[in-house]
PDB file of C-alpha atoms and ligand atoms in Angstrom:
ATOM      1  CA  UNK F   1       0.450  19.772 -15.507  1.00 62.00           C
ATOM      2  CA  UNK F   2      -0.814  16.494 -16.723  1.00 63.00           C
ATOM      3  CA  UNK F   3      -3.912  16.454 -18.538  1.00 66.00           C
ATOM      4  CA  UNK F   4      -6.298  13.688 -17.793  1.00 70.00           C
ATOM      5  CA  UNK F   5      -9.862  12.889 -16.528  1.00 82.00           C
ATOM      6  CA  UNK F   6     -10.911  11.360 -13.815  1.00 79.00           C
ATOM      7  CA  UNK F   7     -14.669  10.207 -12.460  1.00 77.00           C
ATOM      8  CA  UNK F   8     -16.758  10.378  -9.514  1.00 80.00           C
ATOM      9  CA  UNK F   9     -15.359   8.656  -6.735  1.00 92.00           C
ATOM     10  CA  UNK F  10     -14.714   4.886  -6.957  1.00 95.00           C
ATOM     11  CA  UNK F  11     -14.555   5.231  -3.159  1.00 97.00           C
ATOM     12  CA  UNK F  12     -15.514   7.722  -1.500  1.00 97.00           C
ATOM     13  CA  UNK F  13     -14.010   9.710   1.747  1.00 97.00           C
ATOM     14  CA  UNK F  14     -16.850   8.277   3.825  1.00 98.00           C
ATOM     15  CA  UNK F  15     -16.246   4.756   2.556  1.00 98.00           C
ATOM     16  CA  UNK F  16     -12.373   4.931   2.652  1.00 98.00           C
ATOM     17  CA  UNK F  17     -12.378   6.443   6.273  1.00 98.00           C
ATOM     18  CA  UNK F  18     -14.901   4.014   7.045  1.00 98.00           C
ATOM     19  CA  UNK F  19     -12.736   0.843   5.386  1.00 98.00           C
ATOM     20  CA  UNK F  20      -9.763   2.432   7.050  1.00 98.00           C
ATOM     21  CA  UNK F  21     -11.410   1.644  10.634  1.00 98.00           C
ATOM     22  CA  UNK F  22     -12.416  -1.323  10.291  1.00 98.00           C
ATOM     23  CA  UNK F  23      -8.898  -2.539   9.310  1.00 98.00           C
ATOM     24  CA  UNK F  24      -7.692  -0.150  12.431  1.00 98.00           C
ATOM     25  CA  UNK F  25      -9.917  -2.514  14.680  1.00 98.00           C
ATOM     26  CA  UNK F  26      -8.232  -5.786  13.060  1.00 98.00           C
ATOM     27  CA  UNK F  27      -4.834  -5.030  13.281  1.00 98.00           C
ATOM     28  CA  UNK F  28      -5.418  -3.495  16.909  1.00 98.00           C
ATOM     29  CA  UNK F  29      -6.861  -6.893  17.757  1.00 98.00           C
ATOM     30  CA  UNK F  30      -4.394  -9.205  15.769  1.00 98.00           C
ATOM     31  CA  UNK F  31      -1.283  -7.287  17.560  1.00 98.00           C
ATOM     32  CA  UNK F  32      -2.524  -6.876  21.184  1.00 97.00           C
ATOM     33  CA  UNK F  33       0.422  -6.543  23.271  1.00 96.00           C
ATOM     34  CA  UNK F  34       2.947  -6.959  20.955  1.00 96.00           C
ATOM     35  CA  UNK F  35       5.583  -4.510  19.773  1.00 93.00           C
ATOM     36  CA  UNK F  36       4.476  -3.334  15.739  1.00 98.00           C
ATOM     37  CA  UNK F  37       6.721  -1.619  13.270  1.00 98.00           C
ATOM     38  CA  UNK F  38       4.579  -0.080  10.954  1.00 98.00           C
ATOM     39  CA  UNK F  39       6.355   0.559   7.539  1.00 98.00           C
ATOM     40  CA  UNK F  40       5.089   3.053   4.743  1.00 98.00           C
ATOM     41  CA  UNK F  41       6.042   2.243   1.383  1.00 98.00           C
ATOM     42  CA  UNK F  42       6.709   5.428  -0.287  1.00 96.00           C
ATOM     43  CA  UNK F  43       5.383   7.250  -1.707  1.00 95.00           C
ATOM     44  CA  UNK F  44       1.685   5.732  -2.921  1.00 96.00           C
ATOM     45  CA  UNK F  45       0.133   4.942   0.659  1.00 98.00           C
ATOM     46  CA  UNK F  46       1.113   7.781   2.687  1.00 98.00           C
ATOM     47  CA  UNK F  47      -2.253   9.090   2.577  1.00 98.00           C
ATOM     48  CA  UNK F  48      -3.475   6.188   3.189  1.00 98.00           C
ATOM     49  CA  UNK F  49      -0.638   5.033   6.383  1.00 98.00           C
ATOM     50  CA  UNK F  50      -1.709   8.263   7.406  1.00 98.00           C
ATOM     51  CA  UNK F  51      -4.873   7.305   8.654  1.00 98.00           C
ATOM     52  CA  UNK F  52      -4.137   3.733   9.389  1.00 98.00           C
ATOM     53  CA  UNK F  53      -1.443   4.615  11.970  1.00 98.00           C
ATOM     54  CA  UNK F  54      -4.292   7.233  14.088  1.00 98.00           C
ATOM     55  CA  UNK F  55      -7.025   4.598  14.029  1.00 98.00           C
ATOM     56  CA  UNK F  56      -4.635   1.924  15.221  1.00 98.00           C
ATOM     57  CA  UNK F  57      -4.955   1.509  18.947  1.00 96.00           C
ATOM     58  CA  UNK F  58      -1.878   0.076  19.745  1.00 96.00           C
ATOM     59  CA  UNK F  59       1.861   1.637  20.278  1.00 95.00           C
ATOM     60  CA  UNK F  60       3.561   1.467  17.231  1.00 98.00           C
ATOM     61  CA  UNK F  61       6.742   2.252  15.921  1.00 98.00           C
ATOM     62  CA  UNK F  62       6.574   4.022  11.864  1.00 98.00           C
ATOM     63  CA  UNK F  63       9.360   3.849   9.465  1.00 98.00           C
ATOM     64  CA  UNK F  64       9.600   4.385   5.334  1.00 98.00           C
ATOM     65  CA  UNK F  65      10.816   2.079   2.445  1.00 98.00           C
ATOM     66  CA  UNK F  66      11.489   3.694  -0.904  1.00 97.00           C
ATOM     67  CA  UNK F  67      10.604   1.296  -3.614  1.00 95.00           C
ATOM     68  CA  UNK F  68      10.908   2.130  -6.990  1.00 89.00           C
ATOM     69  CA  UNK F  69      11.143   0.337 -10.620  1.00 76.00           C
ATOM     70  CA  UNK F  70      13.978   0.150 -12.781  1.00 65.00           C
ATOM     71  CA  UNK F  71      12.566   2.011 -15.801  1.00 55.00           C
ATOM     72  CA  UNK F  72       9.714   1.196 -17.730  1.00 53.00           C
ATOM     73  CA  UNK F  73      10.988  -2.171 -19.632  1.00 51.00           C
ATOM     74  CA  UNK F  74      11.881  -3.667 -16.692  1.00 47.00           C
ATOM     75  CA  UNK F  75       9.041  -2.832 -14.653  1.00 52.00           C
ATOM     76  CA  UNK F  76       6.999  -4.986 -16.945  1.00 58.00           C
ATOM     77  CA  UNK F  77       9.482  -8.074 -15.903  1.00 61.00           C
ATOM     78  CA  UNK F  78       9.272  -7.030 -12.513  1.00 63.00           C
ATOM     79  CA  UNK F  79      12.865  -5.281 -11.636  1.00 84.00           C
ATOM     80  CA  UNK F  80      12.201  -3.561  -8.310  1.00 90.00           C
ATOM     81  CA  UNK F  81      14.447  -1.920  -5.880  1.00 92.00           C
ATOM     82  CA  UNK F  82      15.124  -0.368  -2.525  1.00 95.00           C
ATOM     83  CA  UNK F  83      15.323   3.756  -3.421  1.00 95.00           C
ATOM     84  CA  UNK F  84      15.706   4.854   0.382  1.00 97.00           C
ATOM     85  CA  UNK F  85      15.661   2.139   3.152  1.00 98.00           C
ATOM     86  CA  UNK F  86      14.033   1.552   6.482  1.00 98.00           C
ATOM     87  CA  UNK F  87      15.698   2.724   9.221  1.00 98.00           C
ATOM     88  CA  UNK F  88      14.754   0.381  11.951  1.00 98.00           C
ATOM     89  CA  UNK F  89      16.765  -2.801  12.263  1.00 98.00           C
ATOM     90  CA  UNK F  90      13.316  -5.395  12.182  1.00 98.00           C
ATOM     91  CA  UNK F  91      15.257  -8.201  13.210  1.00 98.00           C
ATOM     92  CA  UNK F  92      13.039 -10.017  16.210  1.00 98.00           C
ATOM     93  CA  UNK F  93      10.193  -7.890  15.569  1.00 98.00           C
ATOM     94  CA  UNK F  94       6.769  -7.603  14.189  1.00 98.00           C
ATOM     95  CA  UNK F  95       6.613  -5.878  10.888  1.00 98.00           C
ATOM     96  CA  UNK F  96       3.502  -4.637   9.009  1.00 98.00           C
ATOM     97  CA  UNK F  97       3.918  -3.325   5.403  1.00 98.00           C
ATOM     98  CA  UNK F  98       1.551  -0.722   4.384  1.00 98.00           C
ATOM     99  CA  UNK F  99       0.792  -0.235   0.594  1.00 98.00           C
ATOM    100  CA  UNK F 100      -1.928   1.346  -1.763  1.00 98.00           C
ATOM    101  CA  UNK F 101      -2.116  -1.000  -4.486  1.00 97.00           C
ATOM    102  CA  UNK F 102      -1.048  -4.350  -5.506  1.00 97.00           C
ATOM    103  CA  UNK F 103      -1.394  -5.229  -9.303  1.00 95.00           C
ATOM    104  CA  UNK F 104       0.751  -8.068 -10.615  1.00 94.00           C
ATOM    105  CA  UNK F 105       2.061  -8.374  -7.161  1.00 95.00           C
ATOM    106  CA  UNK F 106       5.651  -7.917  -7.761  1.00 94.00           C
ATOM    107  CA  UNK F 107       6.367  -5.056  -5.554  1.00 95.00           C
ATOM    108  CA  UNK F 108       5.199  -6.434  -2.883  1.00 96.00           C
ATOM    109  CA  UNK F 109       7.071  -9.574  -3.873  1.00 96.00           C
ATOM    110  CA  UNK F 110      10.628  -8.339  -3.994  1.00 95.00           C
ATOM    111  CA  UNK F 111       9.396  -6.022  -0.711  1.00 97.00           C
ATOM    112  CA  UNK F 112       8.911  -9.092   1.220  1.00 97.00           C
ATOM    113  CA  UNK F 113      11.398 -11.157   0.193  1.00 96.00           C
ATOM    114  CA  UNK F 114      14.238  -8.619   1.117  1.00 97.00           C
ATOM    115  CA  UNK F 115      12.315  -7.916   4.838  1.00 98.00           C
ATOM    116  CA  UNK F 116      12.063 -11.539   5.453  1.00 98.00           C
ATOM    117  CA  UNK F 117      16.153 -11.930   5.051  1.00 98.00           C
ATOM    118  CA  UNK F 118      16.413  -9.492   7.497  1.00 98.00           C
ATOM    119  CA  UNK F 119      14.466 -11.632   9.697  1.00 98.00           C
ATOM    120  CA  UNK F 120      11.899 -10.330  11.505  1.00 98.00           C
ATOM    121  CA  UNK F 121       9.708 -11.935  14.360  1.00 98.00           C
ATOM    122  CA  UNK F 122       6.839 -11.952  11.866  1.00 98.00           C
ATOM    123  CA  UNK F 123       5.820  -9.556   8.609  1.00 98.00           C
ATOM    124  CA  UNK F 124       2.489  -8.677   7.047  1.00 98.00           C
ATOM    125  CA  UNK F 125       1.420  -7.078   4.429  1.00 98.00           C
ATOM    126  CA  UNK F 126      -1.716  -4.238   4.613  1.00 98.00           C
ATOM    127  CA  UNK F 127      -2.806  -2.887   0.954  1.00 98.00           C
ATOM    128  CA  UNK F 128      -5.656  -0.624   0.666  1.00 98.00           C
ATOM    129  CA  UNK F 129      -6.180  -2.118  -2.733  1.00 98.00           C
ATOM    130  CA  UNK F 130      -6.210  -5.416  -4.606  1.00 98.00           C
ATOM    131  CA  UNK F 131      -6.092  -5.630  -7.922  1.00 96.00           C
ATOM    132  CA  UNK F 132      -6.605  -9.561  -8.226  1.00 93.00           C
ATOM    133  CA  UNK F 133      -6.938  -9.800 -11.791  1.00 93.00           C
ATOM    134  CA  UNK F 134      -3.691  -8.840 -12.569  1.00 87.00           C
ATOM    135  CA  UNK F 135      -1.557 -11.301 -10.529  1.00 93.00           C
ATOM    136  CA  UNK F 136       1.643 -12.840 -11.889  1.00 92.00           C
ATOM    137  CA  UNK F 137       3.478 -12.806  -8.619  1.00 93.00           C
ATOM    138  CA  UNK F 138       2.632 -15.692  -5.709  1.00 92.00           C
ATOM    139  CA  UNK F 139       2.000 -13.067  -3.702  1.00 95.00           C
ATOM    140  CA  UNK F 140      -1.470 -12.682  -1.435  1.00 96.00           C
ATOM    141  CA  UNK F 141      -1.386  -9.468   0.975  1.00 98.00           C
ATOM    142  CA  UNK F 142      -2.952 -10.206   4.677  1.00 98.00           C
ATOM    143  CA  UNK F 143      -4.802  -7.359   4.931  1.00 98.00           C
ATOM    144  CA  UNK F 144      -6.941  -5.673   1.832  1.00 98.00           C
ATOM    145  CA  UNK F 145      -9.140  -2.602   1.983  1.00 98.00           C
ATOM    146  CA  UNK F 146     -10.874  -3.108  -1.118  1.00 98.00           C
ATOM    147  CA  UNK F 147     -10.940  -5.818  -4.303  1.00 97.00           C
ATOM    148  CA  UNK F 148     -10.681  -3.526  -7.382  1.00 97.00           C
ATOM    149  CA  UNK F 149     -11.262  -4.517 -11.263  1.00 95.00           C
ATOM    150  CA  UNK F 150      -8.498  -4.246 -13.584  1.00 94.00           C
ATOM    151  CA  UNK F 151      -9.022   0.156 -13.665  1.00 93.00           C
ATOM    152  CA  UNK F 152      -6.217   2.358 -13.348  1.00 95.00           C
ATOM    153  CA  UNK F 153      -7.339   4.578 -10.041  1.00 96.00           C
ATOM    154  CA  UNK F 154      -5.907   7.688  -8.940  1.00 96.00           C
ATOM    155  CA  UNK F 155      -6.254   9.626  -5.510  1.00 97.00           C
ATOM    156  CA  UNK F 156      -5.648   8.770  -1.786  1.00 98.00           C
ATOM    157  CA  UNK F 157      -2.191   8.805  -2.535  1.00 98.00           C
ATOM    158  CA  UNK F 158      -2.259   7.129  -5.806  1.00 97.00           C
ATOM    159  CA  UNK F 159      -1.060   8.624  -8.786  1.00 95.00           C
ATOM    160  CA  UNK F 160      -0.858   9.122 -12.580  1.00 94.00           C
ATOM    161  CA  UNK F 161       2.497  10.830 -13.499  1.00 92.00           C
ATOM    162  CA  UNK F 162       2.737  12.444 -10.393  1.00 92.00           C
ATOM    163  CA  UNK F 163      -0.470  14.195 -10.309  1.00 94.00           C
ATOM    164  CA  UNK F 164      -3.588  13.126  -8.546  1.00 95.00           C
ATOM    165  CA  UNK F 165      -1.740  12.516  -5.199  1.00 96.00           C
ATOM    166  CA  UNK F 166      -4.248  14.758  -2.996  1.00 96.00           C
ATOM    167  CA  UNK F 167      -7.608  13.938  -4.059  1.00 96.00           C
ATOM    168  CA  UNK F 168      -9.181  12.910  -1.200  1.00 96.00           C
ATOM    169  CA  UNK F 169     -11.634  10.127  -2.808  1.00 97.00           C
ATOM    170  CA  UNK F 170     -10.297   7.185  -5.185  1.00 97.00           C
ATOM    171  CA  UNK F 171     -11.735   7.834  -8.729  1.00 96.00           C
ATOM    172  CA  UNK F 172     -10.844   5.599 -11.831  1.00 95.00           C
ATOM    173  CA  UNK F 173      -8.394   7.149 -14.447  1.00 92.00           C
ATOM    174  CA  UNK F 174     -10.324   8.038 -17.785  1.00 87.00           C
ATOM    175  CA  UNK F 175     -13.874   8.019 -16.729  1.00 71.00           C
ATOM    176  CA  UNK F 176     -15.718  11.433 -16.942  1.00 66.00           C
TER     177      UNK F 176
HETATM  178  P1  IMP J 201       2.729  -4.340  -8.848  1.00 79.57           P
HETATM  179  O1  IMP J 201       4.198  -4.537  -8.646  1.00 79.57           O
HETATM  180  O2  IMP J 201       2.334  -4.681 -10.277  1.00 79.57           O
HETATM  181  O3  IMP J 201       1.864  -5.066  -7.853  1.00 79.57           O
HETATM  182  O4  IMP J 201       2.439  -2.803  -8.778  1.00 79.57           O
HETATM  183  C1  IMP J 201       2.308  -2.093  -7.633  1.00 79.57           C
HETATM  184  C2  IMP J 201       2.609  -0.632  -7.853  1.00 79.57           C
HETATM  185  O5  IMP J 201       2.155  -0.161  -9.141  1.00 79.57           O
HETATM  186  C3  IMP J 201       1.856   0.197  -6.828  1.00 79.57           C
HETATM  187  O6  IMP J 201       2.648   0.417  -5.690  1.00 79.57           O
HETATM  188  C4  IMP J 201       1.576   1.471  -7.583  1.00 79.57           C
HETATM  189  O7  IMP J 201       2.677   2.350  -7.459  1.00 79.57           O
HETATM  190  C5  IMP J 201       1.493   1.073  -9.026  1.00 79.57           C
HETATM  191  N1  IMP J 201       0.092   0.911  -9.471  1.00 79.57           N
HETATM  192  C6  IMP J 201      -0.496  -0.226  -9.882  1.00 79.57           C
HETATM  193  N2  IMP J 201      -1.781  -0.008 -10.242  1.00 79.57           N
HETATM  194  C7  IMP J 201      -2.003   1.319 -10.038  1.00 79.57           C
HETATM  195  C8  IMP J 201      -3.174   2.164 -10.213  1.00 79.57           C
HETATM  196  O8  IMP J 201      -4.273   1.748 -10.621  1.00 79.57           O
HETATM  197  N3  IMP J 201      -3.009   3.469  -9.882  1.00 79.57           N
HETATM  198  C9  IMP J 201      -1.845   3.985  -9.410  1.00 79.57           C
HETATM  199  N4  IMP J 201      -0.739   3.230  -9.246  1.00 79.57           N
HETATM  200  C10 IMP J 201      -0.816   1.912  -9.558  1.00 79.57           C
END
């Protein structure tokens, strides 16, 4: 088991659930009537989709991308790929991405760029957090559940070598 602190919550269960409705409400409203595939990028925001999917008032349809970096070297230049794909075909519809975290923005990058050639009706992107200081990409999610600092966060799905997953609050990495 890894060994590593971790703080009181950054968020708490009361604030995320609360954050989480709120953006339930918008994308309920934003896709009235319309036909959504919801999409669950794997395996950070499951917690997180999770909840999103039960407050959303609206039929959707839920499918899971697999994204993962080629090894550490590249992730710092950004080398992302498709580890187990969706399997809806999205061509013609309305797509929404769910993530946890975007950081230099890469991910989420590559993500949309291979969704788009697939050509869907429209696609979105929903991240539960926003790390903006760290962007290298040209990439600006639609939806964001919280700005964070530059803090490595664990929890709600986030993780730090695998461990950390099930908390049920977001804390920061480090802090006692
Ligand atoms: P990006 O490509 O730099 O935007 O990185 C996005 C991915 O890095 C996320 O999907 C997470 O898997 C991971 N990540 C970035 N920051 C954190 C963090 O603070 N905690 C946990 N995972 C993180």
């Amino acid at each position: 088991m890894v060994q590593a602190n971790y703080g009181k919550p950054l968020f708490t269960k009361a604030e995320i659930s609360k954050r989480v409705g709120e953006l339930g409400d918008r994308i309920s409203k934003d896709y009235k009537g319309e036909d959504l595939i919801m999409v669950c990028v794997m395996t950070g925001a499951y917690m997180f989709f999770a909840d999103l999917t039960r407050v959303v008032r609206i039929p959707v349809v839920v499918d899971y991308l697999g994204v993962s970096s080629f090894g550490s070297r590249a992730k710092a230049k950004g080398a992302v790929r498709i580890s187990s794909d969706l399997n809806q075909n999205i061509e013609g519809k309305h797509v929404l991405v769910v993530e946890d975290i975007v950081n230099s923005g890469l991910t989420m990058d590559y993500v949309k760029k291979n969704l788009l050639s697939r050509e869907p009706r429209s696609l979105k992107v929903c991240t539960l957090l926003d790390k903006v200081e760290k962007r290298r990409a040209n990439f600006q999610p639609d939806y964001v559940g919280f700005t964070i600092p530059n803090r490595y966060v664990v929890g709600y799905g986030l993780d730090y070598q695998d461990q950390y997953r099930n908390l049920p609050y977001i804390a920061v990495l480090g802090e006692e």
